[in-house]
């Protein structure tokens, strides 16, 4: 409750917390009217009890007249005891001997009464015009105790000092014993802060900035962790799909062949061996995916081995033969030349499989051509389909994570297939390119170094 900000009514000040104790230096009655009328109007509008202890040059009668112009129902508010405008002589008569203890006790009693009567707190001001030079040191001691008394209470206090009655060292005393001071300059109220307060505010700003930076860093780290988790789950499901798809194709082919009675024992053993190989790859992939430290697909860990790329592409395409037949795609494969290199077999099989899946999904009924050829120290893998093609504006986008081309024929899936292709190829220090335009099919080309 004590940290709740209250409107001060003063543009130069803005909002204030409960317990605020500040002052103003004025020159004439008009300055007091200009500051104290909006100060108390804001308090009345905020359901605060208000106490205005007046002195020359703005006695209680003139203060009441000035405030009534801004608060038309002032008389009713006075009747409800929401505000009291009282001359300093009457105030000290009511509170007893004008010493610090009795004065401070009077403020606290008014705040307690305000809360008991259903108001949010107490807003008060006192004009020090009446203070004599002989009383100055005692009054300075009193002001030093006010801030401690107000702390933790629903009180906001504004003290008014006449510049014409203050000596230079008086001003220093006043500023030092208030949280801040206001003074009139070029017709506007400006804020003067004590050095201690200014340093404290600077330190608070620094700490706030440091805290905000740490919060932003922590938030970014948490967001990254969530993204990494979601990406891991998405990529895991996508990567697992490759060997599972191969298993499904093998098993479906075996079931159909067996139902027709065309599958010999030798052919059955060959297909079972392929199923066993795929099961081993699936187990290997699951073990890799469970190792979260290696699950960042941006830089996939490669397990290189020597093998024939033409054989890998031919085998992958053969596994999709029945799927291509189901969607009406006529497939031709040009992969007769042995091209041996050292690559990650499982990941490149995944990349080729993703390209074949794309062709079957997005170019049904069209011819598909797959080619593997050697180009010096490189191997070129080309998958070309006669499908609807891809708009040039989508060429770069479809290789981005979770991104898909804007056309309806490319809807569905996670949008990870081509991104994974790109990550795998680039991990091998190769490249993937696309040549396509609407109505002219699509050609994906992988270039991989053989060493």
Coordinates of C-alpha atoms in Angstrom, one line a residue:
X1 CA 0.0 0.0 0.0
X2 CA 2.8 2.4 0.9
X3 CA 4.4 2.1 -2.5
X4 CA 1.2 3.3 -4.3
X5 CA 1.9 6.4 -6.4
X6 CA -0.4 9.4 -5.8
X7 CA -0.9 12.3 -8.3
X8 CA 0.8 15.4 -7.0
X9 CA -1.2 17.8 -9.2
X10 CA 2.1 19.5 -10.1
X11 CA 3.5 19.0 -13.6
X12 CA 7.1 19.3 -12.5
X13 CA 6.7 16.6 -9.9
X14 CA 4.3 14.0 -11.4
X15 CA 3.3 11.2 -9.1
X16 CA 4.5 10.6 -5.5
X17 CA 4.7 7.6 -3.2
X18 CA 3.1 7.7 0.3
X19 CA 5.6 9.1 2.8
X20 CA 6.9 11.8 0.4
X21 CA 8.2 15.0 2.1
X22 CA 9.2 17.8 -0.2
X23 CA 9.3 21.6 -0.3
X24 CA 8.9 24.7 -2.5
X25 CA 10.5 28.1 -2.5
X26 CA 8.0 30.9 -3.5
X27 CA 8.3 34.6 -4.0
X28 CA 4.7 35.9 -3.6
X29 CA 1.1 34.9 -3.0
X30 CA 0.5 34.0 -6.6
X31 CA 3.2 31.4 -6.5
X32 CA 1.5 29.7 -3.5
X33 CA -1.9 29.7 -5.3
X34 CA -0.3 28.3 -8.5
X35 CA 1.2 25.3 -6.6
X36 CA -1.0 24.6 -3.6
X37 CA -4.4 24.8 -5.3
X38 CA -3.6 21.9 -7.9
X39 CA -1.8 20.1 -5.1
X40 CA -4.9 19.9 -2.9
X41 CA -7.3 19.5 -5.8
X42 CA -5.4 16.3 -6.7
X43 CA -5.6 15.1 -3.2
X44 CA -9.4 15.7 -2.9
X45 CA -10.0 14.0 -6.2
X46 CA -8.0 11.0 -4.9
X47 CA -10.1 10.6 -1.7
X48 CA -7.4 11.9 0.6
X49 CA -8.0 14.0 3.7
X50 CA -6.3 17.3 3.3
X51 CA -4.9 19.8 5.8
X52 CA -3.7 23.2 4.7
X53 CA -1.9 25.2 7.4
X54 CA -1.6 28.7 6.1
X55 CA 0.4 31.8 6.9
X56 CA 1.2 35.1 5.3
X57 CA 1.2 36.0 2.4
X58 CA -1.7 33.6 1.8
X59 CA -4.0 33.5 4.9
X60 CA -6.7 30.9 5.4
X61 CA -9.5 33.2 4.0
X62 CA -7.6 33.8 0.7
X63 CA -6.5 30.1 0.4
X64 CA -10.2 29.0 0.7
X65 CA -11.3 31.4 -2.0
X66 CA -8.5 30.3 -4.4
X67 CA -9.3 26.6 -3.8
X68 CA -13.0 27.1 -4.2
X69 CA -12.5 28.3 -7.8
X70 CA -10.9 24.9 -8.6
X71 CA -13.2 22.8 -6.4
X72 CA -16.8 24.1 -6.6
X73 CA -18.0 21.7 -3.9
X74 CA -15.3 22.8 -1.4
X75 CA -17.9 23.7 1.3
X76 CA -19.4 20.2 1.2
X77 CA -16.0 18.6 1.4
X78 CA -15.2 20.8 4.4
X79 CA -18.5 19.7 6.0
X80 CA -17.5 16.1 5.5
X81 CA -14.1 16.8 7.1
X82 CA -12.2 15.9 4.0
X83 CA -10.3 19.2 4.1
X84 CA -9.4 21.7 6.7
X85 CA -7.9 25.1 5.9
X86 CA -6.5 26.6 9.1
X87 CA -4.2 29.4 10.0
X88 CA -0.9 28.4 11.7
X89 CA -1.9 30.2 14.9
X90 CA -5.0 28.0 15.2
X91 CA -3.1 24.9 14.3
X92 CA -0.5 25.3 17.0
X93 CA -3.2 26.2 19.5
X94 CA -4.9 22.9 18.6
X95 CA -1.8 20.8 18.8
X96 CA -0.3 22.4 21.9
X97 CA 3.1 23.8 22.3
X98 CA 4.8 24.4 18.9
X99 CA 7.7 21.9 19.5
X100 CA 8.7 19.1 17.1
X101 CA 7.2 16.3 19.1
X102 CA 3.8 17.8 19.4
X103 CA 3.7 18.9 15.8
X104 CA 4.7 15.6 14.4
X105 CA 2.3 13.9 16.7
X106 CA -0.4 16.1 15.3
X107 CA 0.3 15.0 11.7
X108 CA 0.2 11.3 12.7
X109 CA -3.1 11.7 14.6
X110 CA -4.6 13.3 11.5
X111 CA -3.4 10.5 9.3
X112 CA -4.9 7.9 11.7
X113 CA -8.2 9.8 11.7
X114 CA -8.2 10.0 7.9
X115 CA -7.8 6.3 7.6
X116 CA -10.5 5.6 10.2
X117 CA -12.9 7.9 8.3
X118 CA -12.4 6.0 5.1
X119 CA -9.9 8.2 3.3
X120 CA -6.8 6.9 1.6
X121 CA -4.4 9.0 3.6
X122 CA -3.4 12.5 4.6
X123 CA -2.1 15.3 2.3
X124 CA -0.8 18.4 4.1
X125 CA 1.1 21.6 3.7
X126 CA 2.5 24.2 6.0
X127 CA 3.9 27.7 5.2
X128 CA 7.0 28.5 7.2
X129 CA 6.6 32.3 6.8
X130 CA 5.9 32.7 10.5
X131 CA 9.2 31.1 11.6
X132 CA 11.5 33.7 13.3
X133 CA 15.3 33.7 12.9
X134 CA 15.6 32.8 16.5
X135 CA 13.5 29.6 15.9
X136 CA 15.4 28.6 12.7
X137 CA 17.8 26.0 14.1
X138 CA 15.0 24.3 16.0
X139 CA 12.8 24.3 13.0
X140 CA 15.6 22.7 10.9
X141 CA 15.8 20.0 13.4
X142 CA 12.1 19.5 13.2
X143 CA 12.3 19.2 9.4
X144 CA 15.0 16.6 9.7
X145 CA 12.6 14.4 11.7
X146 CA 9.6 14.8 9.4
X147 CA 10.8 12.4 6.7
X148 CA 11.5 9.7 9.3
X149 CA 8.0 10.2 10.8
X150 CA 6.3 10.1 7.4
X151 CA 8.1 7.0 6.2
X152 CA 5.7 4.0 6.1
X153 CA 2.7 6.2 6.6
X154 CA 0.0 7.4 4.2
X155 CA 1.1 11.0 4.4
X156 CA 2.3 13.4 1.7
X157 CA 3.8 16.7 3.0
X158 CA 4.7 19.9 1.1
X159 CA 6.5 22.7 3.0
X160 CA 6.5 26.2 1.7
X161 CA 9.5 28.6 2.2
X162 CA 9.6 32.3 1.3
X163 CA 12.7 33.1 -0.7
X164 CA 12.7 36.6 0.6
X165 CA 13.0 35.4 4.2
X166 CA 15.7 32.7 3.5
X167 CA 19.4 33.4 3.7
X168 CA 21.7 31.4 1.4
X169 CA 22.7 28.9 4.0
X170 CA 19.0 28.5 4.9
X171 CA 18.3 27.3 1.4
X172 CA 21.0 24.6 1.8
X173 CA 19.5 23.5 5.1
X174 CA 16.0 23.2 3.5
X175 CA 17.2 21.3 0.5
X176 CA 19.2 18.9 2.6
X177 CA 16.2 18.0 4.8
X178 CA 13.7 17.4 2.1
X179 CA 13.5 14.7 -0.6
X180 CA 13.5 17.5 -3.2
X181 CA 12.6 21.1 -3.6
X182 CA 10.6 23.2 -6.2
X183 CA 11.5 26.7 -7.2
X184 CA 10.0 29.2 -9.6
X185 CA 12.1 30.0 -12.6
X186 CA 11.1 31.8 -15.8
X187 CA 7.5 31.3 -14.8
X188 CA 7.7 27.5 -14.4
X189 CA 8.3 25.3 -11.4
X190 CA 11.6 23.4 -11.5
X191 CA 12.9 20.6 -9.3
X192 CA 16.0 20.9 -7.1
X193 CA 17.4 17.7 -5.6
X194 CA 19.8 17.3 -2.8
X195 CA 23.2 15.8 -3.8
X196 CA 22.4 12.7 -1.7
X197 CA 19.0 12.2 -3.4
X198 CA 20.4 12.8 -6.8
X199 CA 23.1 10.2 -6.2
X200 CA 20.6 7.8 -4.8
X201 CA 18.3 8.2 -7.8
X202 CA 21.3 7.7 -10.2
X203 CA 22.2 4.6 -8.3
X204 CA 18.5 3.4 -8.5
X205 CA 18.4 4.0 -12.2
X206 CA 21.7 2.1 -12.6
X207 CA 20.4 -0.8 -10.5
X208 CA 17.0 -0.8 -12.4
X209 CA 18.9 -0.8 -15.7
X210 CA 21.1 -3.7 -14.5
X211 CA 18.0 -5.6 -13.2
X212 CA 16.2 -5.0 -16.5
X213 CA 19.2 -6.2 -18.5
X214 CA 19.4 -9.4 -16.3
X215 CA 15.7 -10.0 -16.7
X216 CA 15.9 -9.6 -20.4
X217 CA 18.9 -12.0 -20.5
X218 CA 17.1 -14.5 -18.4
X219 CA 13.9 -14.2 -20.4
X220 CA 15.9 -14.7 -23.6
X221 CA 17.6 -17.7 -22.1
X222 CA 14.2 -19.2 -21.1
X223 CA 12.8 -18.4 -24.6
X224 CA 15.8 -20.1 -26.2
X225 CA 15.3 -23.1 -24.0
X226 CA 11.7 -23.4 -24.9
X227 CA 12.5 -23.0 -28.6
X228 CA 15.3 -25.6 -28.3
X229 CA 12.9 -28.0 -26.7
X230 CA 10.2 -27.4 -29.3
X231 CA 12.7 -27.7 -32.2
X232 CA 14.2 -30.8 -30.7
X233 CA 10.8 -32.5 -30.5
X234 CA 9.8 -31.4 -34.0
X235 CA 13.1 -32.4 -35.5
X236 CA 13.1 -35.7 -33.6
X237 CA 9.7 -36.6 -35.0
X238 CA 10.8 -35.6 -38.5
X239 CA 14.1 -37.5 -38.4
X240 CA 12.4 -40.6 -37.0
X241 CA 10.0 -40.5 -39.9
X242 CA 12.7 -41.5 -42.5
X243 CA 13.6 -45.0 -41.2
X244 CA 9.9 -45.6 -40.2
X245 CA 8.8 -44.7 -43.7
X246 CA 11.4 -47.1 -45.1
X247 CA 10.2 -49.9 -42.8
X248 CA 6.6 -49.2 -43.8
X249 CA 7.4 -49.4 -47.5
X250 CA 9.4 -52.7 -47.0
X251 CA 6.7 -54.3 -45.0
X252 CA 3.8 -53.2 -47.2
X253 CA 5.7 -54.5 -50.3
X254 CA 6.3 -57.8 -48.5
X255 CA 2.6 -58.2 -47.5
X256 CA 1.4 -57.4 -51.0
X257 CA 3.9 -59.8 -52.6
X258 CA 3.0 -62.5 -50.2
X259 CA -0.7 -62.1 -50.8
X260 CA 0.0 -62.6 -54.5
X261 CA 2.2 -65.6 -53.9
X262 CA 5.1 -64.0 -55.9
X263 CA 7.6 -63.7 -53.1
X264 CA 10.3 -66.3 -53.1
X265 CA 12.2 -67.4 -50.0
X266 CA 15.3 -65.6 -51.3
X267 CA 13.4 -62.4 -51.9
X268 CA 11.8 -62.6 -48.5
X269 CA 15.2 -63.0 -46.8
X270 CA 16.6 -60.1 -48.8
X271 CA 13.7 -57.8 -47.7
X272 CA 13.9 -59.0 -44.1
X273 CA 17.6 -58.1 -44.1
X274 CA 16.7 -54.6 -45.3
X275 CA 14.1 -54.4 -42.5
X276 CA 16.7 -55.4 -40.0
X277 CA 19.1 -52.7 -41.4
X278 CA 16.4 -50.1 -41.1
X279 CA 15.7 -51.2 -37.5
X280 CA 19.4 -50.8 -36.6
X281 CA 19.4 -47.3 -38.1
X282 CA 16.2 -46.4 -36.3
X283 CA 17.8 -47.6 -33.0
X284 CA 20.9 -45.6 -33.7
X285 CA 18.9 -42.5 -34.5
X286 CA 16.8 -42.8 -31.3
X287 CA 20.0 -43.0 -29.3
X288 CA 21.4 -39.9 -31.0
X289 CA 18.1 -38.0 -30.5
X290 CA 18.1 -38.9 -26.8
X291 CA 21.5 -37.2 -26.4
X292 CA 20.2 -33.6 -26.2
X293 CA 23.7 -32.2 -26.4
X294 CA 23.9 -33.4 -29.9
X295 CA 20.3 -32.5 -30.8
X296 CA 21.1 -29.1 -32.3
X297 CA 20.3 -29.7 -35.9
X298 CA 22.0 -26.4 -36.9
X299 CA 25.3 -28.1 -36.6
X300 CA 24.5 -31.9 -36.8
X301 CA 27.3 -34.2 -35.5
X302 CA 28.5 -36.3 -38.5
X303 CA 29.5 -40.0 -38.3
X304 CA 31.4 -40.4 -41.5
X305 CA 32.0 -43.7 -43.3
X306 CA 33.0 -44.7 -46.8
X307 CA 30.2 -45.8 -49.1
X308 CA 28.9 -45.5 -52.7
X309 CA 26.6 -42.5 -53.1
X310 CA 25.1 -43.9 -56.3
X311 CA 24.1 -47.0 -54.4
X312 CA 22.6 -45.0 -51.5
X313 CA 20.4 -42.9 -53.8
X314 CA 19.4 -45.9 -55.9
X315 CA 18.3 -47.9 -52.8
X316 CA 16.4 -44.9 -51.4
X317 CA 14.6 -44.4 -54.7
X318 CA 13.8 -48.1 -54.9
X319 CA 12.2 -48.0 -51.4
X320 CA 9.9 -45.3 -52.7
X321 CA 9.0 -47.1 -55.9
X322 CA 5.6 -48.3 -54.7
X323 CA 4.8 -44.9 -53.2
X324 CA 5.6 -43.2 -56.5
X325 CA 3.4 -45.8 -58.3
X326 CA 0.6 -45.1 -55.9
X327 CA 0.6 -41.3 -56.6
X328 CA 1.1 -41.9 -60.4
X329 CA 4.7 -40.7 -60.7
X330 CA 6.9 -42.3 -63.3
X331 CA 10.5 -42.4 -61.9
X332 CA 13.7 -42.7 -63.8
X333 CA 17.1 -43.1 -61.9
X334 CA 20.5 -42.4 -63.4
X335 CA 22.9 -43.7 -60.7
X336 CA 25.0 -46.3 -62.4
X337 CA 28.5 -44.8 -61.9
X338 CA 30.0 -45.8 -58.5
X339 CA 31.0 -42.6 -56.6
X340 CA 32.7 -43.4 -53.3
X341 CA 33.2 -40.8 -50.6
X342 CA 33.3 -40.4 -46.9
X343 CA 30.0 -39.0 -45.6
X344 CA 27.4 -39.6 -42.9
X345 CA 25.3 -42.3 -44.5
X346 CA 22.2 -42.0 -42.2
X347 CA 21.9 -38.2 -42.6
X348 CA 22.4 -38.1 -46.3
X349 CA 19.9 -40.9 -46.7
X350 CA 17.6 -38.7 -44.7
X351 CA 18.3 -35.7 -47.0
X352 CA 17.6 -37.7 -50.2
X353 CA 14.5 -39.3 -48.6
X354 CA 13.1 -35.8 -47.8
X355 CA 13.6 -34.7 -51.5
X356 CA 11.9 -37.9 -52.7
X357 CA 9.0 -37.4 -50.2
X358 CA 8.6 -33.8 -51.5
X359 CA 8.4 -35.0 -55.1
X360 CA 5.8 -37.7 -54.2
X361 CA 3.7 -35.3 -52.1
X362 CA 3.8 -32.1 -54.2
X363 CA 4.1 -33.4 -57.7
X364 CA 1.7 -36.4 -57.9
X365 CA 1.1 -37.7 -61.5
X366 CA 4.2 -36.0 -62.8
X367 CA 7.5 -37.6 -63.9
X368 CA 10.4 -37.6 -61.4
X369 CA 14.0 -37.9 -62.5
X370 CA 16.9 -38.7 -60.0
X371 CA 20.5 -38.4 -61.1
X372 CA 23.9 -38.9 -59.4
X373 CA 27.1 -37.9 -61.2
X374 CA 30.7 -37.2 -60.4
X375 CA 32.1 -33.7 -61.0
X376 CA 35.8 -33.8 -60.1
X377 CA 36.1 -33.9 -56.3
X378 CA 32.4 -33.4 -56.0
X379 CA 29.3 -35.5 -56.3
X380 CA 26.1 -34.0 -57.7
X381 CA 22.7 -35.3 -56.7
X382 CA 19.7 -34.0 -58.7
X383 CA 16.0 -34.6 -58.0
X384 CA 13.7 -33.1 -60.6
X385 CA 9.9 -33.3 -60.8
X386 CA 7.3 -32.1 -63.2
X387 CA 5.0 -30.7 -60.6
X388 CA 3.4 -27.2 -60.3
X389 CA 6.7 -25.5 -59.5
X390 CA 7.6 -23.0 -56.8
X391 CA 7.4 -19.2 -57.1
X392 CA 10.7 -17.5 -57.1
X393 CA 9.8 -15.4 -54.0
X394 CA 9.5 -18.7 -52.1
X395 CA 12.9 -20.2 -53.2
X396 CA 14.8 -19.0 -50.1
X397 CA 11.9 -19.3 -47.7
X398 CA 11.3 -23.0 -48.1
X399 CA 14.7 -23.8 -46.8
X400 CA 14.0 -21.9 -43.6
X401 CA 12.9 -23.7 -40.4
X402 CA 9.2 -24.2 -40.0
X403 CA 8.6 -22.2 -43.2
X404 CA 6.5 -23.3 -46.2
X405 CA 5.8 -21.9 -49.6
X406 CA 2.7 -19.6 -49.7
X407 CA 0.7 -21.7 -52.2
X408 CA -1.9 -24.2 -51.0
X409 CA -0.2 -27.1 -52.7
X410 CA 2.7 -26.7 -50.2
X411 CA 0.6 -26.7 -47.1
X412 CA 1.0 -29.3 -44.4
X413 CA 3.8 -30.8 -42.4
X414 CA 6.2 -29.1 -40.1
X415 CA 8.1 -27.2 -42.7
X416 CA 11.3 -29.0 -41.6
X417 CA 12.1 -31.3 -44.5
X418 CA 14.0 -28.9 -46.8
X419 CA 15.5 -27.1 -43.8
X420 CA 17.0 -30.4 -42.6
X421 CA 18.3 -31.1 -46.1
X422 CA 20.1 -27.8 -46.1
X423 CA 21.6 -28.3 -42.6
X424 CA 22.8 -31.8 -43.5
X425 CA 24.4 -30.7 -46.8
X426 CA 26.0 -27.7 -45.3
X427 CA 27.4 -29.8 -42.4
X428 CA 29.2 -31.7 -45.1
X429 CA 30.5 -28.4 -46.5
X430 CA 28.2 -28.8 -49.5
X431 CA 25.3 -26.8 -51.0
X432 CA 21.7 -27.2 -52.0
X433 CA 20.1 -25.2 -54.8
X434 CA 16.6 -24.9 -56.3
X435 CA 15.6 -24.1 -59.9
X436 CA 11.9 -23.7 -60.3
X437 CA 9.1 -21.5 -61.6
X438 CA 5.3 -21.9 -61.5
X439 CA 4.1 -24.5 -63.9
X440 CA 7.6 -25.8 -64.8
X441 CA 8.4 -28.2 -62.0
X442 CA 11.2 -28.1 -59.5
X443 CA 14.9 -29.2 -59.6
X444 CA 16.8 -29.6 -56.3
X445 CA 20.5 -30.1 -56.6
X446 CA 22.9 -31.2 -53.9
X447 CA 26.6 -30.7 -54.3
X448 CA 28.8 -32.7 -51.8
X449 CA 32.6 -32.9 -51.6
X450 CA 33.8 -36.5 -51.9
X451 CA 36.6 -36.1 -49.3

